[in-house]
Amino acid sequence: MSLGDIAQMLGRHKWFILACIVIGTVVAVVYVKSVTPIYEATASIRIDPGRIGSLGLADLTGTQADSAELIATEMAIIKSDAVAIDTMHSLSDEEFREYAGPNAKQLAIPLGAISLSPAQEEMLSHFKSQINVLQVPSTQLVTISFRNPNPQVAALLANRLIEAYLRQTFDSRYGSVTQVTKWLSSEMDSLRERAAEAQKKLADFQEKNNILMLGGGSSGSSKDGGGESPSPSASTVTDRLTQLNNRLTVAQGDRIVKEAQMRAAENGNTAVLAAMFPSANLAALQSQQATLYGQYVQLSTKFGQNYPPLAQVKDQMQKTDAELERQSSIVKNRLKQEYDTAVAIQSSLQQQYDEQTDKAYALNRKAAEFAVLYAEGSSSRELYNTLQYKLQQAGVDAGLQSVNTMRVDTARAPLIPVEPKKLVILSFGLVLGLFAGVGSAFLREALSDKLQSVDQIERALGYQLLAIIPHISIAQRTDNKGDAPAFDASQMLVAYNSPLSVNAEAFRNLRNALLLSSIDRPAKMLLVSSTIPGEGKSSTTANYGVVLAQKGARVLLVDADLRRPALHSKFGVENKRGLSNLILGDDTAEPFTNPLPDLDNLFLLTAGKKVALPSEALGSNKFYSLLQQWEQEFDYIIVDSAPLLIVSDSLPLASWADALILVTRYNMTPLGALKRIRDVLRHTNAQVAGVVINDMAVTQTGYYGGYGSGYYN
């Protein structure tokens, strides 16, 4: 369907669509008027997640919850059963009766109840469904709304809900503090006992091992003001060990030197010994020995061995060597003594060092055991002191941290209800009615078998559309005569009464279409028929005959509908004599009348009296011969016949006529009937000139549109 087709379809059903819109709007109005208005009172609070952790032990646990999770948790608590029940309990009997109704006593929920009746469960669920908790984006603000038909009750319950939530939060945190306090108290008692026992063990150990405390006293620590961590008096042992180690090192070095000197003295000559251990005697003797040796060498080269001075020098050399040997022996003995002394000193120091080392090892073991005992006592004391401080601070923190939720706005009784949303509901009803109307219009179009468009004629039958006749209003009056017709049926004769109207122009279009379609062999005898009664075939026949006569042609209108004749009423004449009289031979004179004085070339033959067998009369040779005779006398013969689908009276005429006009009525003629007529006419060899669509509104014809209707009106 094109947009134009859719527009025409909507135009055809505009009143139905408008009715649907009105119905939808009325239903919405009735709903708005009948539904109970609901008021919503809103209060707001601030939840500061940074102040949650009301036990004051956050620095011990070291855990911090996410802010979004904490706020979401608090919002869930606000909508919990406990807060709802507490809120209802905060109401007075009169206030609760105003909320719950006359059965308030049966619906009251006791605090701490573990089972509820179905009615109480339903009331609790309904109460929670009236609560709406939302967080204001990017803030710590939370809005708490309550809905109720009574605005005062809505405001009261919204404020009482916040109060119940604050009480629940405060009591819950103080209850947690109480539980923790009890647990810590029992733990601290055992911790205090362990600290005292550890202190006693430390004192006993010090007394048993003669350990003195240095650097900080026998108790306390740097944290408690006791200075550095205490330690046993081990400095004497370690200092003595250090001294012995140093002396032993010196003695070992001295012994090594003495031993080297002794070994060198035993293996070396006198010159080496004198160089290592300078001595005045050895130096003098070595100098004297060198002098004598020089004299000996000098004298021996000049004189022989018997030379007395040489012998004397030789004797002195022997004495000097003996003395030098004696002095060397003295030095060696002294070095040997010094070496033995150094060995003895080293051995003594080594023994003392070993003994002192054993003492140091023993002291270290005691110090380790002491450190364990001291650490146990110190940690017990520190933990006890810390928990004691936290326990004292927990109660204060619980009170301070309970103000992490603070009221920002108090709920007030609303003036305007939030439900029903009148504008939305009315708009929805209007739109729903519009969619229902349009949808129903499309559905009716899809399911309808009525003729509703020109395309249906062309698609269903394959016949040519000759003309579209607009709707003829019965109240229409003449525009060129001055007086209204004296008969109602004649108002349908628009081609004569209103020749300048749209309807008259439509019939002239029909005349032109027929004349142009058979310009070479014009149809003199024209049969006008329809599928079913009420489609306007008689009005079409009468008006078409007028426009032909207005053109100057001699026209004979024959009313061949012997069952329900109507042409005489269109022209306002009597139907006493007519076609039936001629066929039956009752009257030899042709009963033609000139119905319109202004058109003396227009003649009318009425149907006449009723006959018993109309089909046989119309199919007789007598009627056929009459038609042939009239063709000689008139330019055009237009025969108005009975509907083709109802009776078979018109079938013989369809085969005799030069052309057949099939009149249909807009939104009335069934398409199935048209198809059946098409099949019937094919067997009769009828010459169908085309189809006329009758009774279509001017705005739906598509021929004139708004311009045409305005022009002709």
XYZ file of C-alpha atoms in Angstrom:
713
model
C 0.000 0.000 0.000
C 1.238 3.466 -0.864
C 1.006 6.394 1.496
C -1.977 7.639 -0.475
C -3.738 4.300 -0.048
C -3.056 4.363 3.660
C -4.352 7.921 3.908
C -7.529 6.975 2.042
C -7.997 3.912 4.204
C -7.607 5.981 7.383
C -10.018 8.525 5.954
C -12.599 5.819 5.332
C -12.359 4.706 8.945
C -11.799 8.111 10.510
C -14.958 7.992 12.598
C -14.167 4.527 13.849
C -10.601 5.614 14.726
C -11.951 8.735 16.410
C -14.378 6.580 18.377
C -11.509 4.354 19.530
C -9.523 7.425 20.602
C -12.515 8.756 22.508
C -13.124 5.381 24.147
C -9.455 5.042 25.122
C -9.431 8.558 26.550
C -12.697 8.008 28.414
C -11.395 4.752 29.888
C -8.231 6.565 30.998
C -10.311 9.352 32.561
C -12.505 6.826 34.361
C -9.417 5.012 35.619
C -7.832 8.254 36.821
C -11.049 9.218 38.578
C -11.605 5.802 40.157
C -8.080 4.931 41.317
C -7.014 5.996 44.809
C -4.327 8.701 44.727
C -0.984 7.751 46.287
C 1.214 10.319 48.035
C 4.954 9.956 48.511
C 6.802 11.658 51.369
C 10.601 11.811 51.110
C 13.295 12.368 53.727
C 17.064 12.228 53.284
C 20.022 11.173 55.404
C 23.782 11.265 55.030
C 25.812 8.074 55.449
C 29.548 8.705 55.946
C 31.385 5.421 55.311
C 34.610 6.889 56.749
C 33.102 6.783 60.224
C 31.913 3.199 60.110
C 33.798 0.716 62.271
C 32.184 1.692 65.493
C 34.081 -0.835 67.661
C 37.206 1.304 67.475
C 39.337 -1.717 66.597
C 39.941 -0.876 62.943
C 43.683 -0.325 63.534
C 43.931 -3.813 65.018
C 42.099 -5.584 62.192
C 43.623 -3.413 59.483
C 40.606 -3.926 57.178
C 38.538 -1.219 55.545
C 35.363 -1.903 53.578
C 34.551 -0.271 50.249
C 32.444 2.900 50.570
C 29.947 1.845 47.895
C 29.461 -1.539 49.556
C 28.942 0.072 52.959
C 26.317 2.504 51.645
C 24.565 -0.309 49.762
C 24.574 -2.370 52.974
C 23.036 0.464 54.966
C 20.362 0.938 52.286
C 19.503 -2.762 52.527
C 19.279 -2.464 56.321
C 16.790 0.405 55.940
C 14.492 -1.930 53.946
C 15.008 -4.894 56.293
C 12.241 -6.634 58.231
C 13.722 -5.597 61.569
C 13.621 -1.879 60.739
C 10.098 -2.210 59.287
C 8.789 -3.973 62.394
C 10.535 -1.472 64.664
C 8.966 1.374 62.660
C 5.474 -0.061 63.094
C 6.100 -0.568 66.818
C 7.067 3.098 67.147
C 3.534 4.081 66.091
C 0.870 4.707 68.653
C -2.258 2.552 68.651
C -4.208 5.245 66.860
C -1.485 5.830 64.266
C -1.088 2.092 63.603
C -4.864 1.717 63.280
C -4.897 4.567 60.775
C -2.263 2.761 58.707
C -3.360 -0.897 59.091
C -7.099 -0.399 59.221
C -9.733 -1.856 61.547
C -7.862 -5.192 61.938
C -4.801 -3.483 63.431
C -4.746 -5.702 66.547
C -4.590 -8.900 64.515
C -1.923 -7.447 62.206
C 0.403 -6.150 64.937
C 3.762 -7.978 64.808
C 5.510 -8.622 68.153
C 9.195 -7.748 68.448
C 11.399 -10.789 68.033
C 8.593 -12.929 66.594
C 9.913 -16.052 64.871
C 6.704 -16.844 62.990
C 4.026 -14.670 61.442
C 0.533 -15.299 60.208
C -0.201 -15.014 56.471
C -1.973 -11.711 57.071
C 1.018 -10.347 58.998
C 3.414 -11.533 56.303
C 1.278 -9.833 53.667
C 1.147 -6.588 55.648
C 4.925 -6.649 56.206
C 5.562 -7.222 52.503
C 3.127 -4.432 51.619
C 4.822 -2.099 54.115
C 8.262 -2.801 52.624
C 6.929 -2.366 49.085
C 5.908 1.178 50.003
C 9.511 2.037 50.929
C 11.872 3.370 48.287
C 15.539 3.932 49.157
C 17.834 5.596 46.616
C 21.340 7.036 46.736
C 21.820 10.476 45.229
C 24.478 9.934 42.536
C 28.047 11.004 43.409
C 27.061 11.918 46.993
C 26.742 10.348 50.438
C 23.058 11.319 50.541
C 20.349 8.652 50.623
C 16.675 9.474 50.089
C 14.022 7.449 51.924
C 10.495 7.655 50.529
C 7.239 6.171 51.766
C 4.010 5.919 49.761
C 0.518 5.937 51.224
C -2.951 7.179 50.242
C -2.818 9.486 53.278
C -0.121 12.192 52.874
C 0.173 12.679 56.660
C 0.696 8.942 57.189
C 3.299 8.867 54.398
C 5.303 11.681 56.042
C 4.944 10.149 59.523
C 6.161 6.712 58.443
C 9.066 8.135 56.425
C 10.332 9.981 59.526
C 9.650 7.048 61.852
C 11.505 4.765 59.446
C 14.645 6.909 59.745
C 14.323 6.954 63.536
C 13.955 3.168 63.641
C 16.992 2.756 61.397
C 19.087 5.028 63.622
C 17.993 3.104 66.724
C 18.757 -0.211 65.105
C 22.189 1.002 64.042
C 23.016 2.454 67.470
C 21.761 -0.592 69.388
C 23.516 -2.969 67.015
C 26.861 -1.230 67.441
C 26.557 -0.966 71.207
C 25.502 -4.600 71.343
C 28.625 -5.489 69.399
C 30.716 -3.422 71.822
C 29.176 -5.289 74.752
C 29.944 -8.658 73.188
C 33.506 -7.645 72.400
C 33.947 -6.223 75.889
C 32.900 -9.508 77.471
C 35.208 -11.495 75.255
C 38.138 -9.125 75.785
C 37.622 -9.131 79.527
C 37.933 -12.906 79.697
C 40.917 -12.872 77.361
C 42.625 -10.103 79.342
C 42.247 -12.027 82.596
C 44.117 -14.998 81.163
C 46.582 -12.641 79.477
C 47.278 -10.887 82.776
C 47.919 -14.245 84.424
C 50.295 -15.273 81.652
C 52.159 -11.945 81.951
C 52.569 -12.359 85.729
C 53.770 -15.962 85.335
C 56.276 -14.916 82.653
C 57.595 -12.137 84.902
C 58.024 -14.595 87.784
C 59.923 -17.056 85.573
C 62.235 -14.266 84.437
C 62.981 -13.182 87.988
C 63.677 -16.766 89.080
C 66.019 -17.260 86.157
C 67.945 -14.080 86.967
C 68.289 -15.074 90.608
C 69.350 -18.626 89.795
C 71.992 -17.597 87.249
C 73.162 -14.416 88.988
C 72.196 -12.245 86.003
C 72.049 -8.516 86.453
C 70.027 -6.283 84.114
C 71.904 -3.539 82.281
C 70.745 -0.791 79.922
C 67.113 -0.482 80.964
C 66.325 -2.042 84.275
C 64.650 -5.338 84.941
C 61.321 -4.349 83.434
C 59.792 -2.113 80.829
C 60.733 -1.420 77.323
C 61.443 1.536 75.151
C 57.730 1.872 74.362
C 56.828 1.982 78.033
C 59.552 4.414 78.921
C 62.077 1.863 80.205
C 64.898 2.743 77.788
C 66.591 0.176 75.610
C 65.814 -3.504 75.781
C 67.486 -4.961 78.919
C 70.272 -7.552 78.708
C 72.234 -9.643 81.277
C 75.666 -8.416 82.587
C 77.855 -10.229 80.056
C 80.322 -7.370 79.486
C 82.926 -8.678 82.068
C 83.125 -12.089 80.476
C 83.350 -10.735 76.976
C 85.895 -8.057 77.908
C 88.079 -10.637 79.642
C 87.784 -12.906 76.624
C 88.774 -10.035 74.348
C 91.784 -9.195 76.481
C 92.917 -12.814 76.573
C 92.449 -13.059 72.822
C 94.611 -9.972 72.285
C 97.329 -11.162 74.677
C 97.281 -14.625 73.186
C 97.715 -13.123 69.753
C 100.714 -11.070 70.949
C 102.201 -14.116 72.726
C 101.779 -16.238 69.620
C 103.535 -13.562 67.567
C 106.347 -13.228 70.061
C 106.787 -16.997 70.212
C 106.959 -17.180 66.438
C 109.617 -14.432 66.358
C 111.651 -16.100 69.105
C 111.446 -19.427 67.368
C 112.604 -17.864 64.095
C 115.519 -16.170 65.818
C 116.487 -19.396 67.550
C 116.330 -21.387 64.314
C 118.377 -18.725 62.522
C 120.955 -18.644 65.306
C 121.319 -22.421 65.284
C 121.751 -22.641 61.523
C 123.534 -19.366 60.779
C 127.214 -18.172 61.196
C 128.470 -15.530 63.537
C 128.051 -12.717 61.031
C 124.382 -13.611 60.498
C 123.845 -13.943 64.223
C 125.410 -10.513 64.833
C 123.252 -8.996 62.106
C 120.085 -10.487 63.603
C 120.988 -9.790 67.248
C 123.306 -6.808 67.461
C 125.777 -7.121 70.400
C 128.751 -4.881 71.320
C 130.973 -7.838 72.201
C 130.148 -9.662 68.989
C 130.714 -6.514 67.019
C 134.094 -5.882 68.670
C 135.186 -9.452 68.221
C 134.107 -9.446 64.550
C 136.036 -6.214 63.964
C 139.118 -7.618 65.687
C 138.805 -10.845 63.672
C 138.636 -8.913 60.454
C 141.722 -6.848 61.347
C 143.738 -9.919 62.281
C 142.691 -11.687 59.110
C 143.896 -8.722 57.091
C 147.245 -8.707 58.845
C 147.568 -12.431 58.342
C 146.918 -12.199 54.632
C 149.410 -9.336 54.266
C 152.202 -11.059 56.234
C 151.652 -14.459 54.694
C 152.203 -13.073 51.221
C 155.517 -11.571 52.173
C 156.876 -13.982 54.729
C 156.697 -17.663 55.393
C 154.847 -19.526 58.061
C 157.759 -19.384 60.425
C 157.829 -15.690 60.523
C 157.205 -14.851 64.207
C 154.869 -11.940 63.740
C 152.803 -14.091 61.391
C 152.645 -16.846 64.000
C 151.701 -14.268 66.611
C 148.892 -12.985 64.354
C 147.723 -16.489 63.740
C 147.664 -17.214 67.494
C 145.595 -14.060 68.136
C 143.208 -15.091 65.389
C 142.630 -18.446 67.086
C 141.928 -16.756 70.408
C 139.563 -14.331 68.785
C 137.683 -17.153 67.021
C 137.348 -19.042 70.258
C 136.022 -15.962 72.030
C 133.629 -15.301 69.168
C 132.371 -18.886 69.393
C 131.870 -18.530 73.092
C 129.910 -15.324 72.679
C 127.756 -16.941 69.979
C 126.927 -19.794 72.317
C 125.868 -17.314 74.968
C 123.542 -15.572 72.495
C 122.064 -18.863 71.317
C 121.418 -19.981 74.889
C 119.717 -16.677 75.626
C 117.550 -17.019 72.502
C 116.655 -20.555 73.517
C 115.621 -19.340 76.942
C 113.556 -16.521 75.449
C 111.838 -18.995 73.080
C 110.988 -21.357 75.929
C 109.613 -18.456 77.917
C 107.422 -17.358 74.958
C 106.128 -20.926 74.515
C 105.245 -21.086 78.185
C 103.471 -17.727 78.072
C 101.509 -18.753 74.960
C 100.434 -22.030 76.532
C 99.301 -20.280 79.668
C 97.328 -17.680 77.731
C 95.829 -20.364 75.485
C 94.588 -22.252 78.524
C 93.100 -19.106 80.001
C 91.480 -18.225 76.639
C 89.929 -21.655 76.327
C 88.520 -21.455 79.833
C 87.110 -17.982 79.162
C 85.594 -19.166 75.890
C 83.726 -21.930 77.702
C 82.434 -19.359 80.158
C 81.250 -17.125 77.269
C 79.457 -20.030 75.570
C 77.672 -20.882 78.787
C 76.702 -17.259 79.243
C 75.330 -17.095 75.685
C 73.069 -20.042 76.336
C 71.731 -18.383 79.442
C 71.283 -15.106 77.567
C 69.240 -16.859 74.887
C 66.989 -18.463 77.464
C 66.780 -15.121 79.225
C 65.792 -13.388 75.978
C 62.997 -15.909 75.394
C 61.647 -15.410 78.883
C 61.951 -11.666 78.651
C 60.280 -11.497 75.210
C 57.362 -13.613 76.419
C 56.821 -11.399 79.417
C 57.288 -8.203 77.427
C 54.837 -9.198 74.653
C 52.236 -10.254 77.193
C 52.553 -6.929 78.986
C 52.385 -4.903 75.773
C 49.337 -6.827 74.452
C 47.596 -6.484 77.776
C 48.257 -2.729 77.886
C 47.048 -2.286 74.254
C 43.855 -4.248 74.753
C 43.199 -2.415 77.998
C 43.449 0.889 76.138
C 41.258 -0.290 73.253
C 38.665 -1.687 75.612
C 38.362 1.662 77.328
C 38.191 3.464 73.984
C 35.645 1.100 72.352
C 32.653 2.425 74.261
C 33.534 6.026 73.465
C 34.136 5.211 69.800
C 30.801 3.392 69.555
C 28.971 6.519 70.628
C 31.016 8.789 68.396
C 30.894 6.546 65.338
C 27.145 6.001 65.660
C 26.656 9.503 64.298
C 28.067 8.430 60.940
C 24.395 8.615 59.798
C 22.794 11.982 60.130
C 19.401 13.264 59.124
C 19.502 15.903 56.385
C 15.842 16.539 55.495
C 12.660 15.646 57.366
C 9.715 14.318 55.366
C 6.724 16.645 54.972
C 3.175 15.772 53.963
C 3.095 16.009 50.139
C 0.480 18.142 48.426
C 0.458 16.451 45.010
C 0.021 12.673 44.588
C 2.598 10.716 42.629
C 0.029 8.198 41.461
C -1.914 8.084 39.288
C 0.109 10.091 36.794
C -2.880 11.708 35.146
C -1.168 13.214 32.144
C 0.744 10.003 31.403
C -2.353 7.819 31.786
C -4.505 10.118 29.678
C -1.802 10.276 27.007
C -1.454 6.511 27.161
C -5.220 6.066 26.808
C -5.310 8.430 23.846
C -2.337 6.747 22.153
C -3.718 3.292 22.930
C -7.086 4.276 21.443
C -5.313 5.672 18.386
C -3.298 2.500 17.885
C -6.352 0.338 18.520
C -8.371 2.347 15.989
C -5.653 2.346 13.335
C -4.869 -1.322 13.946
C -8.533 -2.244 13.764
C -8.882 -0.196 10.596
C -6.013 -2.115 8.988
C -7.535 -5.380 10.222
C -10.961 -4.487 8.889
C -9.413 -3.554 5.579
C -7.529 -6.842 5.457
C -10.601 -8.897 6.362
C -13.181 -6.841 4.481
C -14.624 -8.131 1.197
C -16.164 -4.784 0.309
C -15.195 -2.604 -2.595
C -12.979 0.131 -1.179
C -10.599 1.241 -3.917
C -10.260 1.620 -7.691
C -7.327 -0.787 -7.690
C -9.575 -3.555 -6.370
C -11.784 -3.222 -9.456
C -8.854 -3.479 -11.795
C -7.112 -6.268 -9.895
C -10.183 -8.414 -9.083
C -12.184 -8.062 -12.300
C -9.902 -6.700 -14.968
C -12.677 -4.270 -16.035
C -12.171 -0.653 -16.908
C -13.282 1.988 -14.442
C -15.668 4.293 -16.264
C -16.484 6.824 -13.569
C -16.641 7.469 -9.852
C -19.932 8.947 -8.688
C -19.617 10.983 -5.469
C -22.085 10.594 -2.650
C -25.449 12.286 -3.355
C -26.932 13.889 -0.298
C -30.702 13.530 0.023
C -30.879 17.067 1.443
C -29.229 18.508 -1.658
C -31.265 21.281 -3.341
C -31.135 22.757 -6.767
C -28.814 25.659 -7.457
C -30.403 26.926 -10.677
C -34.120 26.283 -10.336
C -35.044 28.240 -7.294
C -37.543 25.710 -5.941
C -36.856 22.358 -4.388
C -38.376 19.286 -6.020
C -41.709 18.239 -4.665
C -40.676 14.611 -4.382
C -37.838 13.147 -2.335
C -36.681 10.528 -4.865
C -36.145 13.176 -7.457
C -33.355 14.618 -5.375
C -31.200 11.798 -6.750
C -31.618 13.327 -10.244
C -28.642 15.654 -9.748
C -27.770 15.893 -13.443
C -31.028 17.809 -13.924
C -31.536 19.507 -10.566
C -27.887 20.523 -9.993
C -26.131 20.510 -13.345
C -23.118 22.396 -11.982
C -22.503 20.047 -9.038
C -19.694 17.520 -8.655
C -22.194 14.703 -9.045
C -23.509 16.048 -12.365
C -19.943 16.419 -13.612
C -19.261 12.809 -12.641
C -22.134 11.612 -14.833
C -20.870 13.723 -17.711
C -17.497 12.042 -17.237
C -19.295 8.704 -17.500
C -20.967 9.867 -20.736
C -17.639 10.977 -22.216
C -15.906 7.779 -21.192
C -18.523 5.619 -22.896
C -18.618 7.736 -26.044
C -14.842 7.821 -26.371
C -14.470 4.086 -25.714
C -16.659 3.250 -28.755
C -16.167 6.273 -31.012
C -16.078 4.165 -34.193
C -19.164 2.093 -33.327
C -21.151 3.827 -30.584
C -23.295 1.626 -28.355
C -26.933 2.513 -28.965
C -28.395 -0.005 -26.530
C -26.854 0.198 -23.090
C -27.738 -2.121 -20.197
C -27.218 -0.810 -16.634
C -27.144 -3.433 -13.900
C -25.519 -4.291 -10.565
C -24.631 -7.287 -8.427
C -27.008 -6.759 -5.512
C -29.839 -4.310 -4.723
C -29.093 -0.876 -3.327
C -26.004 -0.094 -5.400
C -27.585 2.869 -7.262
C -28.129 1.416 -10.727
C -31.504 3.221 -11.191
C -30.033 6.589 -10.138
C -27.125 6.000 -12.488
C -29.532 5.142 -15.336
C -31.661 8.221 -14.754
C -28.766 10.682 -14.483
C -26.893 9.146 -17.393
C -30.031 9.476 -19.552
C -30.334 13.165 -18.568
C -26.709 14.013 -19.506
C -27.141 12.214 -22.859
C -30.342 14.165 -23.527
C -28.639 17.405 -22.503
C -26.142 16.682 -25.297
C -29.045 16.716 -27.805
C -29.547 12.984 -28.376
C -32.934 11.271 -28.385
C -32.768 9.001 -25.347
C -35.177 6.312 -24.201
C -34.963 5.098 -20.599
C -36.480 1.620 -20.110
C -37.192 0.293 -16.634
C -36.680 -3.464 -17.139
C -36.609 -4.261 -13.415
C -40.057 -5.822 -13.319
C -39.630 -6.983 -9.744
C -38.662 -3.714 -8.020
C -38.998 -0.856 -10.516
C -37.550 2.525 -9.452
C -37.104 4.783 -12.493
C -40.604 6.252 -12.260
C -39.873 7.472 -8.717
C -36.689 9.197 -9.871
C -38.717 11.306 -12.319
C -41.828 11.599 -10.212
C -44.256 9.899 -12.637
C -46.825 7.131 -12.232
C -46.203 3.464 -13.026
C -49.583 2.349 -14.243
C -48.653 1.472 -17.842
C -45.262 0.382 -19.037
C -42.973 -2.318 -20.388
C -44.897 -5.264 -18.975
C -48.075 -4.070 -20.743
C -46.269 -3.954 -24.091
C -44.697 -7.402 -23.664
C -47.963 -9.010 -22.613
C -49.900 -7.233 -25.416
C -52.341 -5.519 -23.059
C -51.753 -2.136 -24.649
C -50.725 -1.545 -28.227
C -50.059 2.137 -27.735
C -46.539 2.820 -26.585
C -46.805 4.317 -23.107
C -43.761 6.648 -23.388
C -43.692 9.740 -21.210
C -41.633 12.854 -21.332
C -40.728 13.161 -17.618
C -38.797 16.434 -17.826
C -40.454 19.291 -19.724
C -37.135 21.022 -20.291
C -35.790 17.924 -22.095
C -38.282 16.983 -24.750
C -35.775 14.550 -26.279
C -35.746 12.390 -23.112
C -38.365 9.663 -22.909
C -39.186 7.194 -20.139
C -40.800 3.759 -20.320
C -41.769 2.617 -16.853
C -41.900 -1.043 -15.770
C -45.681 -1.228 -15.706
C -47.722 -3.750 -13.804
C -46.105 -6.742 -12.181
C -45.946 -10.037 -14.047
C -45.867 -13.582 -12.779
C -42.718 -14.648 -14.644
C -40.381 -11.654 -15.142
C -37.515 -13.758 -16.535
C -39.662 -15.284 -19.263
C -41.178 -11.925 -20.147
C -37.801 -10.180 -20.481
C -36.292 -13.100 -22.413
C -39.181 -13.252 -24.887
C -38.975 -12.478 -28.579
C -41.568 -9.797 -28.111
C -39.237 -7.753 -25.926
C -36.306 -8.356 -28.258
C -38.362 -7.115 -31.251
C -39.403 -4.054 -29.295
C -35.763 -3.220 -28.602
C -34.893 -3.523 -32.291
C -37.795 -1.257 -33.138
C -36.732 1.372 -30.610
C -33.187 1.372 -31.935
C -34.598 2.827 -35.112
C -36.489 5.564 -33.312
C -33.950 6.693 -30.683
C -30.272 7.531 -30.612
C -29.693 5.736 -27.320
C -31.676 3.134 -25.375
C -30.690 2.773 -21.726
C -32.181 -0.242 -19.970
C -32.319 -0.416 -16.165
C -32.322 -4.131 -15.266
C -32.542 -6.196 -12.119
C -29.359 -7.112 -10.144
C -27.466 -9.861 -11.922
C -26.528 -11.868 -8.870
C -30.019 -11.963 -7.332
C -32.147 -13.014 -10.302
C -31.564 -14.171 -13.856
C -33.899 -11.604 -15.457
C -31.068 -9.509 -16.884
C -28.934 -12.271 -18.410
C -30.782 -12.321 -21.805
C -30.568 -8.531 -21.924
C -26.800 -8.670 -21.269
C -26.287 -10.673 -24.448
C -28.539 -8.359 -26.499
C -27.057 -5.025 -25.313
C -24.272 -3.283 -27.179
C -22.577 -2.499 -23.855
C -23.101 -3.320 -20.180
C -22.434 -0.904 -17.353
C -21.882 -2.625 -14.025
C -22.764 -0.299 -11.156
C -21.074 -0.917 -7.814
C -21.330 0.887 -4.522
C -18.318 1.975 -2.533
C -17.795 0.061 0.724
C -20.875 -2.075 0.056
C -20.432 -4.259 -3.020
C -18.705 -7.552 -2.086
C -15.643 -8.333 -4.203
C -16.659 -11.992 -4.205
C -19.992 -11.059 -5.801
C -18.187 -9.065 -8.499
C -15.970 -12.038 -9.303
C -18.985 -14.329 -9.586
C -20.738 -11.829 -11.897
C -17.590 -11.633 -14.013
C -17.639 -15.414 -14.466
C -21.352 -15.404 -15.309
C -21.013 -12.628 -17.891
C -18.178 -14.462 -19.602
C -20.600 -17.287 -20.464
C -23.216 -14.901 -21.869
C -20.823 -13.122 -24.249
C -21.835 -9.815 -22.707
C -19.933 -6.715 -23.812
C -18.952 -5.169 -20.488
C -18.053 -1.538 -21.073
C -16.778 -1.029 -17.537
C -17.608 -0.404 -13.949
C -19.055 2.615 -12.185
C -18.217 3.135 -8.496
C -21.143 4.856 -6.816
C -21.593 6.723 -3.534
C -17.923 7.566 -2.838
C -17.136 10.687 -0.811
C -15.651 13.561 -2.790
C -12.475 13.535 -0.698
C -12.013 9.801 -1.402
C -12.491 9.861 -5.151
C -9.003 11.112 -5.892
C -10.313 12.802 -9.039
C -11.004 16.237 -7.677
C -9.421 16.394 -4.253
C -9.768 19.513 -2.153
C -9.537 21.816 -5.172
C -12.357 20.117 -7.060
C -14.747 20.004 -4.138
C -14.148 23.649 -3.373
C -14.570 24.642 -6.986
C -17.882 22.818 -7.505
C -19.254 23.790 -4.125
